[in-house]
Structure formats: structure tokens, C-alpha cells
PDB file of C-alpha atoms in Angstrom:
ATOM      1  CA  MET A 271      53.134 108.430 125.280  1.00 76.00           C
ATOM      2  CA  GLU A 272      54.198 111.373 127.412  1.00 85.00           C
ATOM      3  CA  TYR A 273      57.687 109.945 127.887  1.00 93.00           C
ATOM      4  CA  ILE A 274      58.440 109.580 124.186  1.00 96.00           C
ATOM      5  CA  LEU A 275      60.674 112.692 124.170  1.00 96.00           C
ATOM      6  CA  LEU A 276      62.648 111.295 127.094  1.00 96.00           C
ATOM      7  CA  LEU A 277      63.091 108.067 125.137  1.00 97.00           C
ATOM      8  CA  LEU A 278      64.256 109.992 122.049  1.00 97.00           C
ATOM      9  CA  LEU A 279      66.743 111.948 124.163  1.00 97.00           C
ATOM     10  CA  GLY A 280      68.069 108.686 125.566  1.00 97.00           C
ATOM     11  CA  ALA A 281      68.422 107.197 122.096  1.00 98.00           C
ATOM     12  CA  THR A 282      70.242 110.304 120.868  1.00 97.00           C
ATOM     13  CA  LEU A 283      72.664 110.154 123.791  1.00 97.00           C
ATOM     14  CA  ILE A 284      73.268 106.462 123.169  1.00 98.00           C
ATOM     15  CA  VAL A 285      74.114 107.130 119.514  1.00 96.00           C
ATOM     16  CA  ALA A 286      76.425 110.020 120.462  1.00 96.00           C
ATOM     17  CA  GLY A 287      78.124 107.801 123.052  1.00 96.00           C
ATOM     18  CA  ILE A 288      78.732 105.051 120.502  1.00 96.00           C
ATOM     19  CA  ILE A 289      80.146 107.579 118.032  1.00 95.00           C
ATOM     20  CA  ASN A 290      82.522 108.900 120.704  1.00 95.00           C
ATOM     21  CA  MET A 291      83.553 105.413 121.796  1.00 95.00           C
ATOM     22  CA  LYS A 292      84.600 104.634 118.216  1.00 94.00           C
ATOM     23  CA  GLY A 293      87.156 107.447 118.448  1.00 88.00           C
ATOM     24  CA  ASN A 294      85.260 110.300 116.811  1.00 90.00           C
ATOM     25  CA  ILE A 295      85.333 113.080 119.404  1.00 90.00           C
ATOM     26  CA  SER A 296      83.787 115.698 117.136  1.00 88.00           C
ATOM     27  CA  THR A 297      80.542 115.624 119.150  1.00 88.00           C
ATOM     28  CA  VAL A 298      82.447 116.961 122.174  1.00 90.00           C
ATOM     29  CA  HIS A 299      82.616 120.760 122.172  1.00 89.00           C
ATOM     30  CA  TRP A 300      85.923 122.031 120.762  1.00 90.00           C
ATOM     31  CA  TYR A 301      86.702 123.938 123.937  1.00 87.00           C
ATOM     32  CA  ASN A 302      86.460 120.771 126.029  1.00 85.00           C
ATOM     33  CA  ARG A 303      88.786 118.801 123.746  1.00 88.00           C
ATOM     34  CA  ARG A 304      91.348 121.418 122.746  1.00 89.00           C
ATOM     35  CA  LYS A 305      94.133 120.129 125.044  1.00 91.00           C
ATOM     36  CA  VAL A 306      93.636 116.450 124.205  1.00 91.00           C
ATOM     37  CA  SER A 307      96.652 115.088 122.345  1.00 91.00           C
ATOM     38  CA  LYS A 308      96.268 113.053 119.172  1.00 92.00           C
ATOM     39  CA  ALA A 309      97.601 109.988 121.005  1.00 93.00           C
ATOM     40  CA  ASP A 310      95.038 110.344 123.809  1.00 93.00           C
ATOM     41  CA  ALA A 311      92.067 111.071 121.509  1.00 93.00           C
ATOM     42  CA  PRO A 312      90.875 107.430 121.242  1.00 94.00           C
ATOM     43  CA  ARG A 313      91.038 106.898 125.030  1.00 95.00           C
ATOM     44  CA  TYR A 314      89.378 110.262 125.628  1.00 95.00           C
ATOM     45  CA  GLY A 315      86.657 109.340 123.144  1.00 95.00           C
ATOM     46  CA  ARG A 316      86.049 105.996 124.866  1.00 96.00           C
ATOM     47  CA  ALA A 317      85.776 107.631 128.291  1.00 96.00           C
ATOM     48  CA  MET A 318      83.532 110.471 127.122  1.00 96.00           C
ATOM     49  CA  GLY A 319      81.482 108.023 125.073  1.00 96.00           C
ATOM     50  CA  LEU A 320      81.057 105.728 128.049  1.00 98.00           C
ATOM     51  CA  GLY A 321      79.778 108.613 130.159  1.00 97.00           C
ATOM     52  CA  THR A 322      77.378 109.677 127.423  1.00 97.00           C
ATOM     53  CA  LEU A 323      76.265 106.091 126.874  1.00 97.00           C
ATOM     54  CA  ILE A 324      75.540 105.611 130.598  1.00 98.00           C
ATOM     55  CA  MET A 325      73.457 108.777 130.671  1.00 98.00           C
ATOM     56  CA  GLY A 326      71.610 107.780 127.505  1.00 98.00           C
ATOM     57  CA  ALA A 327      70.899 104.260 128.713  1.00 98.00           C
ATOM     58  CA  SER A 328      69.570 105.483 132.047  1.00 98.00           C
ATOM     59  CA  THR A 329      67.403 108.064 130.283  1.00 97.00           C
ATOM     60  CA  ALA A 330      65.967 105.500 127.869  1.00 98.00           C
ATOM     61  CA  ALA A 331      65.437 102.943 130.653  1.00 97.00           C
ATOM     62  CA  THR A 332      63.665 105.550 132.770  1.00 97.00           C
ATOM     63  CA  ALA A 333      61.374 106.429 129.864  1.00 96.00           C
ATOM     64  CA  VAL A 334      60.486 102.802 129.167  1.00 96.00           C
ATOM     65  CA  LEU A 335      59.908 101.987 132.852  1.00 96.00           C
ATOM     66  CA  GLN A 336      57.792 105.114 133.278  1.00 96.00           C
ATOM     67  CA  MET A 337      55.649 104.084 130.303  1.00 94.00           C
ATOM     68  CA  ILE A 338      55.097 100.671 131.888  1.00 94.00           C
ATOM     69  CA  PHE A 339      54.803 101.420 135.622  1.00 94.00           C
ATOM     70  CA  ASP A 340      54.310 105.205 135.905  1.00 90.00           C
ATOM     71  CA  ARG A 341      56.039 105.590 139.288  1.00 92.00           C
ATOM     72  CA  GLU A 342      57.890 108.724 140.388  1.00 91.00           C
ATOM     73  CA  ALA A 343      60.569 106.636 142.114  1.00 94.00           C
ATOM     74  CA  ILE A 344      61.855 105.480 138.715  1.00 94.00           C
ATOM     75  CA  PHE A 345      63.356 108.931 138.173  1.00 95.00           C
ATOM     76  CA  TYR A 346      66.014 107.974 140.739  1.00 97.00           C
ATOM     77  CA  LEU A 347      67.385 105.676 138.041  1.00 96.00           C
ATOM     78  CA  LEU A 348      67.747 108.705 135.782  1.00 96.00           C
ATOM     79  CA  ALA A 349      69.434 110.724 138.529  1.00 97.00           C
ATOM     80  CA  ALA A 350      71.862 107.903 139.312  1.00 98.00           C
ATOM     81  CA  GLY A 351      72.712 107.382 135.635  1.00 98.00           C
ATOM     82  CA  VAL A 352      73.342 111.068 135.052  1.00 97.00           C
ATOM     83  CA  ALA A 353      75.526 111.251 138.188  1.00 98.00           C
ATOM     84  CA  VAL A 354      77.622 108.253 137.141  1.00 98.00           C
ATOM     85  CA  GLY A 355      77.878 109.458 133.534  1.00 98.00           C
ATOM     86  CA  LEU A 356      78.971 112.936 134.571  1.00 97.00           C
ATOM     87  CA  THR A 357      81.529 111.463 136.959  1.00 98.00           C
ATOM     88  CA  VAL A 358      83.061 109.442 134.124  1.00 97.00           C
ATOM     89  CA  MET A 359      83.072 112.485 131.848  1.00 96.00           C
ATOM     90  CA  VAL A 360      84.676 114.745 134.466  1.00 96.00           C
ATOM     91  CA  TYR A 361      87.322 112.062 135.067  1.00 96.00           C
ATOM     92  CA  ALA A 362      88.076 111.999 131.318  1.00 95.00           C
ATOM     93  CA  GLN A 363      88.284 115.792 131.235  1.00 95.00           C
ATOM     94  CA  PHE A 364      90.795 115.908 134.089  1.00 95.00           C
ATOM     95  CA  LYS A 365      92.869 112.998 132.815  1.00 94.00           C
ATOM     96  CA  TYR A 366      93.087 113.768 129.089  1.00 93.00           C
ATOM     97  CA  ASN A 367      92.242 117.487 128.835  1.00 91.00           C
ATOM     98  CA  LYS A 368      94.276 118.503 131.916  1.00 87.00           C
ATOM     99  CA  GLY A 369      91.270 120.133 133.564  1.00 85.00           C
ATOM    100  CA  ILE A 370      87.582 120.676 133.055  1.00 80.00           C
ATOM    101  CA  PHE A 371      88.090 123.584 130.676  1.00 71.00           C
TER     102      PHE A 371
END
């Protein structure tokens, strides 16, 4: 039961990722999407959504596995998922926003 908040965070990130992947980039802070053109908005949304979805899935999977096995090594899954998700998001920022900020 102690990992229920981690599971809720994962579920929230998954939902936000799906919303972004459908083309709605309103969940991305305005400052991080201000240079994205209208034509690139769907591709930017898919890339940012994929990064968010990866982080959410790894967070939810970590929570579920921790509830079942309760091993500290499972948090490496969370670290790997966050690293991959952030890499995808930084790539999207550089490609479609012409820089991180």
C-alpha cells in the first residue's frame, strides 16, 4: 500500500502522455512550446507524449513490482525509464522548439 502514490503518479503521467500523443500539447508548459510551429505541433506532441508515456509506464511498473516483490533493485527500472523518457523529451525540444527553452 505504500507505493500507491507512485502508482497514481505513473497513471497520471500515462494519461498526460496519451493526451500529448493525440496532438494536444496544452499540458506542456507554454514556455517550452512557444517556438513550435503549427505544422510541427502534432509531431512535437507525439514525441513529448512518448517521453511522458515512457516515464509514466516505468513509474507504474515500478510501483506494481515493488508491491509484489519489495526489492530496492526495482527502482533501477524507474531510473532507466525516466532517463529514456527525458532523452526523448529533450530530443523533441531541440528538434521542434529549436532548443530546450
